[in-house]
Amino acid sequence: MSSVIATTPFSVLDRSRTREGRPAAEALRDTVRFAREIEELGYHRFWVSEHHAVPGVAGSAPTVLAAAVASATRSIRVGTGGVMLPNHQPLVVAEQFGVLESLFPGRIDMGLGRSVGFTTGVRKALGRDKDDADDFAGQLDELLGWFRGTSPTGAHARPSEGLSVPPFVLAMGEGADIAARAGLPMVVGDLRNREKMQRGIDRYRTAFRPSPWAAEPYVVISGTIAVAATPEAARQLLVPEAWSMAYSRTHGTFPPLPPAERVERLPMTDKEFGFYEAGLSGQLAGTEEQVAHELETVLKETAADEVLVTTSTYDREALLDSYRRLASLRA
């Protein structure tokens, strides 16, 4: 067993991916059940995501889903990966996390991202546009101010004021600089582009300013990790998500996950196949021994404090088995 793996917390981000031929409600119930299973395996956190009007993702209200997950579990930390702050009023976000922390004290994380709605129609429905992401730093400061009771409006967020809900910034591009200036923990991916990820981590650590939320930098690396009895079986786990991503890049919509066996029989254009192969390459996938070797290398290179695993696939039993095998690397 690798000492660096044994001492690094493993956490899970589940995006409530819908499956071909299955209702969206089932994906949400799967997430809650999966959280209980992940807790039993000893993972540190379980986070849920925010997506709007996406056929392939059922999780559109992460704080609501986080409440269901926290209710169904006992000790695992529960949070969001993340709430997309430009889509919301910071006061409302503060109130939602204040309620969660009040109901489940000491277990709630507040993961925050800077994305806006994926399409023009969704942004219009949310009353947002692309430019709203440009003020993420200001929105973040306003949100944290509600917990500190420093809003210039004179209003007070209840029950949030005075509570301490750990904030994390999902950092893509300049998000690393924002996280560093705010003195917050940073979540960075993906594992396929190690050089870009390392540049973001280096920028973050260099520019980090201590804050009431974090005295020193804290880096969470995130990405897909698939573990199975054979390299071929591990690759099968990656196939549904790789195809869905390729389809979204060529058709403009992110579909439910299809069975791997059906994907491998599908005809693809050269463009689709290129995106599909890109989705399969560079991931951490293989047997326990193979993944342990690769993961140890990444952890030593990045000096990351935590790993957030984001694997999705059609076969739920195979997915749970992958997480079980991954957890065994820390035993």
Short mmCIF file of C-alpha atoms in Angstrom, two decimals:
data_model
loop_
_atom_site.label_atom_id
_atom_site.label_comp_id
_atom_site.label_asym_id
_atom_site.label_seq_id
_atom_site.Cartn_x
_atom_site.Cartn_y
_atom_site.Cartn_z
CA MET A 1 0.00 0.00 0.00
CA SER A 2 1.24 3.47 -0.90
CA SER A 3 1.68 5.76 2.10
CA VAL A 4 0.62 8.83 0.11
CA ILE A 5 -2.60 7.08 -0.99
CA ALA A 6 -3.27 5.81 2.54
CA THR A 7 -3.07 9.32 3.99
CA THR A 8 -5.07 11.14 1.28
CA PRO A 9 -8.85 11.44 1.77
CA PHE A 10 -10.99 10.14 -1.10
CA SER A 11 -14.33 11.82 -1.81
CA VAL A 12 -17.10 11.43 -4.40
CA LEU A 13 -18.99 13.80 -6.69
CA ASP A 14 -22.13 12.18 -8.08
CA ARG A 15 -23.88 14.06 -10.89
CA SER A 16 -27.13 12.07 -10.79
CA ARG A 17 -26.58 10.95 -14.39
CA THR A 18 -29.73 9.68 -16.04
CA ARG A 19 -29.61 6.37 -17.89
CA GLU A 20 -31.09 5.59 -21.27
CA GLY A 21 -34.63 4.24 -20.89
CA ARG A 22 -34.82 5.11 -17.18
CA PRO A 23 -36.72 8.01 -15.54
CA ALA A 24 -34.90 10.98 -14.07
CA ALA A 25 -36.48 10.30 -10.67
CA GLU A 26 -34.61 7.00 -10.55
CA ALA A 27 -31.29 8.80 -11.00
CA LEU A 28 -32.02 10.96 -7.95
CA ARG A 29 -32.98 7.94 -5.86
CA ASP A 30 -29.83 6.21 -7.09
CA THR A 31 -27.77 9.16 -5.83
CA VAL A 32 -29.23 8.93 -2.33
CA ARG A 33 -28.74 5.17 -2.18
CA PHE A 34 -25.24 5.51 -3.61
CA ALA A 35 -24.33 8.01 -0.88
CA ARG A 36 -25.17 5.43 1.79
CA GLU A 37 -22.99 2.87 0.04
CA ILE A 38 -20.13 5.34 -0.36
CA GLU A 39 -20.33 6.21 3.33
CA GLU A 40 -19.98 2.52 4.24
CA LEU A 41 -16.85 2.34 2.09
CA GLY A 42 -15.20 5.06 4.17
CA TYR A 43 -15.14 7.98 1.72
CA HIS A 44 -14.70 11.45 3.21
CA ARG A 45 -17.28 13.57 1.35
CA PHE A 46 -20.24 13.06 -0.96
CA TRP A 47 -21.09 15.98 -3.22
CA VAL A 48 -23.86 16.60 -5.76
CA SER A 49 -23.89 18.93 -8.76
CA GLU A 50 -26.02 21.62 -10.46
CA HIS A 51 -27.18 21.34 -14.07
CA HIS A 52 -30.22 22.96 -15.66
CA ALA A 53 -32.32 21.55 -18.51
CA VAL A 54 -29.78 18.81 -19.31
CA PRO A 55 -31.37 15.51 -20.46
CA GLY A 56 -28.46 13.50 -19.07
CA VAL A 57 -28.42 14.96 -15.55
CA ALA A 58 -31.27 14.89 -13.03
CA GLY A 59 -29.53 17.00 -10.38
CA SER A 60 -30.86 20.51 -10.95
CA ALA A 61 -31.29 21.57 -7.30
CA PRO A 62 -28.11 20.59 -5.42
CA THR A 63 -28.99 21.99 -2.00
CA VAL A 64 -32.31 20.11 -2.04
CA LEU A 65 -30.56 16.91 -3.08
CA ALA A 66 -27.82 17.46 -0.48
CA ALA A 67 -30.53 17.61 2.20
CA ALA A 68 -31.87 14.24 1.05
CA VAL A 69 -28.36 12.76 1.04
CA ALA A 70 -27.54 14.12 4.49
CA SER A 71 -30.82 12.74 5.84
CA ALA A 72 -30.02 9.29 4.47
CA THR A 73 -26.46 9.16 5.84
CA ARG A 74 -24.92 9.44 9.29
CA SER A 75 -21.39 10.80 9.28
CA ILE A 76 -20.05 11.45 5.76
CA ARG A 77 -19.63 15.12 4.84
CA VAL A 78 -22.24 16.27 2.31
CA GLY A 79 -22.07 19.19 -0.08
CA THR A 80 -22.22 20.60 -3.56
CA GLY A 81 -19.80 20.36 -6.41
CA GLY A 82 -21.06 22.88 -6.92
CA VAL A 83 -23.71 25.50 -6.67
CA MET A 84 -23.14 27.76 -9.68
CA LEU A 85 -23.12 31.10 -7.93
CA PRO A 86 -23.74 33.33 -10.98
CA ASN A 87 -27.12 31.59 -11.39
CA HIS A 88 -28.33 32.68 -7.94
CA GLN A 89 -28.64 35.54 -5.50
CA PRO A 90 -25.90 35.13 -2.85
CA LEU A 91 -28.38 35.78 -0.03
CA VAL A 92 -30.53 32.83 -1.12
CA VAL A 93 -27.49 30.56 -1.39
CA ALA A 94 -26.37 31.62 2.11
CA GLU A 95 -29.83 30.90 3.50
CA GLN A 96 -29.94 27.46 1.88
CA PHE A 97 -26.58 26.44 3.31
CA GLY A 98 -27.49 27.97 6.65
CA VAL A 99 -30.52 25.71 6.79
CA LEU A 100 -28.44 22.67 5.79
CA GLU A 101 -25.79 23.41 8.42
CA SER A 102 -28.46 23.95 11.06
CA LEU A 103 -30.08 20.62 10.28
CA PHE A 104 -26.82 18.67 9.87
CA PRO A 105 -24.23 20.54 11.96
CA GLY A 106 -20.59 19.93 11.14
CA ARG A 107 -21.32 17.86 8.02
CA ILE A 108 -22.04 20.40 5.26
CA ASP A 109 -19.65 21.70 2.56
CA MET A 110 -20.35 24.62 0.23
CA GLY A 111 -18.72 23.92 -3.13
CA LEU A 112 -19.16 26.89 -5.49
CA GLY A 113 -18.64 27.28 -9.22
CA ARG A 114 -18.70 30.18 -11.66
CA SER A 115 -20.54 28.64 -14.63
CA VAL A 116 -23.82 30.00 -15.96
CA GLY A 117 -26.53 28.14 -17.88
CA PHE A 118 -25.18 25.96 -20.68
CA THR A 119 -27.43 27.30 -23.46
CA THR A 120 -28.89 30.68 -24.37
CA GLY A 121 -32.38 29.39 -23.55
CA VAL A 122 -31.39 28.25 -20.08
CA ARG A 123 -29.58 31.51 -19.34
CA LYS A 124 -32.64 33.46 -20.46
CA ALA A 125 -34.88 31.33 -18.25
CA LEU A 126 -32.56 31.95 -15.28
CA GLY A 127 -32.42 35.68 -16.02
CA ARG A 128 -28.65 35.47 -16.55
CA ASP A 129 -26.15 35.91 -19.36
CA LYS A 130 -22.56 34.87 -19.94
CA ASP A 131 -21.19 38.10 -18.47
CA ASP A 132 -22.59 37.26 -15.03
CA ALA A 133 -19.71 34.83 -14.52
CA ASP A 134 -17.27 37.75 -14.76
CA ASP A 135 -18.29 39.00 -11.31
CA PHE A 136 -17.81 35.66 -9.56
CA ALA A 137 -15.25 37.11 -7.14
CA GLY A 138 -17.72 39.80 -6.06
CA GLN A 139 -20.55 37.30 -5.75
CA LEU A 140 -18.33 35.05 -3.66
CA ASP A 141 -17.38 37.89 -1.33
CA GLU A 142 -21.04 38.85 -0.94
CA LEU A 143 -22.00 35.26 -0.15
CA LEU A 144 -19.32 34.88 2.53
CA GLY A 145 -20.34 38.26 3.94
CA TRP A 146 -23.79 36.90 4.76
CA PHE A 147 -22.18 34.33 7.06
CA ARG A 148 -20.01 37.00 8.68
CA GLY A 149 -22.87 39.47 9.08
CA THR A 150 -21.10 42.18 7.09
CA SER A 151 -23.63 42.89 4.33
CA PRO A 152 -23.78 46.64 3.56
CA THR A 153 -27.55 46.27 3.05
CA GLY A 154 -28.11 46.07 6.80
CA ALA A 155 -30.06 42.83 6.28
CA HIS A 156 -29.08 39.59 7.99
CA ALA A 157 -29.15 36.05 6.60
CA ARG A 158 -31.04 33.68 8.87
CA PRO A 159 -30.04 31.14 10.08
CA SER A 160 -26.70 31.51 8.27
CA GLU A 161 -25.11 34.43 10.12
CA GLY A 162 -22.48 33.20 12.56
CA LEU A 163 -22.36 29.69 11.12
CA SER A 164 -19.23 28.23 9.56
CA VAL A 165 -19.90 26.24 6.39
CA PRO A 166 -16.59 25.36 4.67
CA PRO A 167 -16.50 26.98 1.20
CA PHE A 168 -14.64 25.47 -1.76
CA VAL A 169 -14.07 27.05 -5.18
CA LEU A 170 -14.38 24.89 -8.28
CA ALA A 171 -11.47 26.34 -10.20
CA MET A 172 -11.30 26.43 -13.98
CA GLY A 173 -8.89 28.94 -15.49
CA GLU A 174 -8.94 32.15 -13.47
CA GLY A 175 -10.91 30.39 -10.73
CA ALA A 176 -7.56 29.42 -9.21
CA ASP A 177 -6.68 33.10 -8.77
CA ILE A 178 -10.08 33.86 -7.24
CA ALA A 179 -9.76 30.97 -4.79
CA ALA A 180 -6.25 32.09 -3.83
CA ARG A 181 -7.19 35.75 -3.27
CA ALA A 182 -10.23 34.74 -1.20
CA GLY A 183 -8.15 32.27 0.82
CA LEU A 184 -10.42 29.31 0.07
CA PRO A 185 -9.81 25.62 -0.67
CA MET A 186 -9.71 24.86 -4.40
CA VAL A 187 -11.11 21.94 -6.40
CA VAL A 188 -9.32 21.48 -9.71
CA GLY A 189 -9.58 18.97 -12.60
CA ASP A 190 -9.33 17.15 -14.77
CA LEU A 191 -6.85 14.31 -14.45
CA ARG A 192 -6.49 13.97 -18.22
CA ASN A 193 -4.66 17.27 -18.58
CA ARG A 194 -2.01 17.04 -15.91
CA GLU A 195 0.08 19.98 -17.12
CA LYS A 196 -2.85 22.39 -17.12
CA MET A 197 -3.98 21.11 -13.73
CA GLN A 198 -0.49 21.56 -12.29
CA ARG A 199 -0.27 25.12 -13.62
CA GLY A 200 -3.53 25.96 -11.88
CA ILE A 201 -2.33 24.41 -8.62
CA ASP A 202 0.98 26.28 -8.78
CA ARG A 203 -0.79 29.60 -9.43
CA TYR A 204 -3.13 28.97 -6.54
CA ARG A 205 -0.42 28.10 -4.04
CA THR A 206 1.76 31.05 -5.08
CA ALA A 207 -1.05 33.60 -4.78
CA PHE A 208 -2.84 32.15 -1.74
CA ARG A 209 -3.73 34.58 1.04
CA PRO A 210 -4.71 33.13 4.45
CA SER A 211 -8.28 33.84 5.46
CA PRO A 212 -10.72 33.00 8.27
CA TRP A 213 -11.79 30.06 6.10
CA ALA A 214 -8.35 28.54 5.46
CA ALA A 215 -4.96 29.29 6.98
CA GLU A 216 -3.07 27.63 4.13
CA PRO A 217 -3.75 26.30 0.61
CA TYR A 218 -5.91 23.20 0.30
CA VAL A 219 -6.03 21.44 -3.08
CA VAL A 220 -8.62 18.88 -4.12
CA ILE A 221 -7.90 17.21 -7.46
CA SER A 222 -10.93 15.80 -9.26
CA GLY A 223 -11.57 13.48 -12.16
CA THR A 224 -12.65 10.08 -13.40
CA ILE A 225 -11.07 6.99 -11.83
CA ALA A 226 -12.26 3.54 -12.95
CA VAL A 227 -11.07 0.36 -11.27
CA ALA A 228 -12.00 -3.18 -12.30
CA ALA A 229 -10.66 -6.72 -12.37
CA THR A 230 -9.13 -6.21 -15.82
CA PRO A 231 -8.05 -3.18 -17.89
CA GLU A 232 -10.75 -4.05 -20.42
CA ALA A 233 -13.49 -4.00 -17.78
CA ALA A 234 -12.22 -0.67 -16.48
CA ARG A 235 -12.35 0.75 -20.00
CA GLN A 236 -15.96 -0.44 -20.32
CA LEU A 237 -16.84 1.76 -17.37
CA LEU A 238 -15.61 4.81 -19.29
CA VAL A 239 -17.48 4.10 -22.52
CA PRO A 240 -20.98 5.52 -21.73
CA GLU A 241 -19.67 8.86 -20.44
CA ALA A 242 -17.13 9.17 -23.28
CA TRP A 243 -19.88 8.67 -25.86
CA SER A 244 -22.27 11.09 -24.12
CA MET A 245 -19.57 13.74 -24.09
CA ALA A 246 -18.78 13.12 -27.77
CA TYR A 247 -22.49 13.39 -28.60
CA SER A 248 -22.80 16.67 -26.70
CA ARG A 249 -19.80 18.12 -28.52
CA THR A 250 -21.28 17.26 -31.92
CA HIS A 251 -25.03 17.70 -31.28
CA GLY A 252 -25.21 20.42 -28.63
CA THR A 253 -27.08 18.41 -26.01
CA PHE A 254 -25.84 16.09 -23.27
CA PRO A 255 -27.81 12.81 -23.42
CA PRO A 256 -28.55 10.07 -20.87
CA LEU A 257 -25.92 7.37 -20.48
CA PRO A 258 -26.34 4.40 -22.86
CA PRO A 259 -25.13 0.86 -22.10
CA ALA A 260 -21.50 0.35 -23.10
CA GLU A 261 -22.42 -2.60 -25.28
CA ARG A 262 -24.74 -0.45 -27.40
CA VAL A 263 -22.15 2.32 -27.76
CA GLU A 264 -19.59 -0.10 -29.14
CA ARG A 265 -21.99 -1.06 -31.95
CA LEU A 266 -22.86 2.51 -32.90
CA PRO A 267 -21.64 4.03 -36.17
CA MET A 268 -19.77 7.29 -35.55
CA THR A 269 -18.58 10.07 -37.78
CA ASP A 270 -14.86 10.83 -37.74
CA LYS A 271 -15.55 13.89 -35.61
CA GLU A 272 -17.66 11.92 -33.12
CA PHE A 273 -15.09 9.16 -32.93
CA GLY A 274 -12.32 11.67 -32.27
CA PHE A 275 -14.18 13.14 -29.29
CA TYR A 276 -15.11 9.63 -28.12
CA GLU A 277 -11.50 8.43 -28.17
CA ALA A 278 -10.40 11.61 -26.39
CA GLY A 279 -12.91 10.81 -23.64
CA LEU A 280 -11.41 7.35 -23.18
CA SER A 281 -7.78 8.41 -23.18
CA GLY A 282 -5.79 9.80 -20.29
CA GLN A 283 -8.19 8.66 -17.56
CA LEU A 284 -7.07 6.79 -14.46
CA ALA A 285 -8.44 3.37 -15.37
CA GLY A 286 -7.28 -0.20 -14.88
CA THR A 287 -6.76 -2.80 -12.20
CA GLU A 288 -6.09 -1.88 -8.57
CA GLU A 289 -2.35 -2.19 -9.11
CA GLN A 290 -2.39 -0.05 -12.26
CA VAL A 291 -4.56 2.68 -10.75
CA ALA A 292 -2.56 2.72 -7.50
CA HIS A 293 0.66 3.30 -9.44
CA GLU A 294 -0.85 6.10 -11.53
CA LEU A 295 -2.64 7.73 -8.62
CA GLU A 296 0.48 7.70 -6.46
CA THR A 297 2.34 9.49 -9.25
CA VAL A 298 -0.36 12.18 -9.54
CA LEU A 299 -0.50 12.73 -5.78
CA LYS A 300 3.26 13.09 -5.50
CA GLU A 301 3.41 15.48 -8.47
CA THR A 302 0.56 17.70 -7.28
CA ALA A 303 0.96 17.30 -3.49
CA ALA A 304 -2.86 17.35 -3.46
CA ASP A 305 -4.63 17.24 -0.12
CA GLU A 306 -7.65 15.26 -1.34
CA VAL A 307 -9.05 13.36 -4.34
CA LEU A 308 -12.62 13.94 -5.58
CA VAL A 309 -13.72 11.06 -7.81
CA THR A 310 -16.33 11.91 -10.47
CA THR A 311 -16.86 8.59 -12.28
CA SER A 312 -20.24 7.94 -13.91
CA THR A 313 -21.37 4.93 -15.94
CA TYR A 314 -24.51 3.06 -17.01
CA ASP A 315 -23.89 -0.12 -14.99
CA ARG A 316 -24.58 0.83 -11.37
CA GLU A 317 -23.21 -2.42 -9.93
CA ALA A 318 -19.98 -2.06 -11.86
CA LEU A 319 -19.76 1.57 -10.71
CA LEU A 320 -20.10 0.61 -7.05
CA ASP A 321 -17.55 -2.16 -7.52
CA SER A 322 -15.12 0.40 -8.97
CA TYR A 323 -15.51 2.65 -5.93
CA ARG A 324 -15.15 -0.38 -3.64
CA ARG A 325 -11.89 -1.38 -5.35
CA LEU A 326 -10.62 2.19 -5.19
CA ALA A 327 -11.39 2.41 -1.48
CA SER A 328 -9.45 -0.80 -0.92
CA LEU A 329 -6.26 0.97 -2.05
CA ARG A 330 -6.34 2.93 1.22
CA ALA A 331 -6.82 -0.16 3.42
#
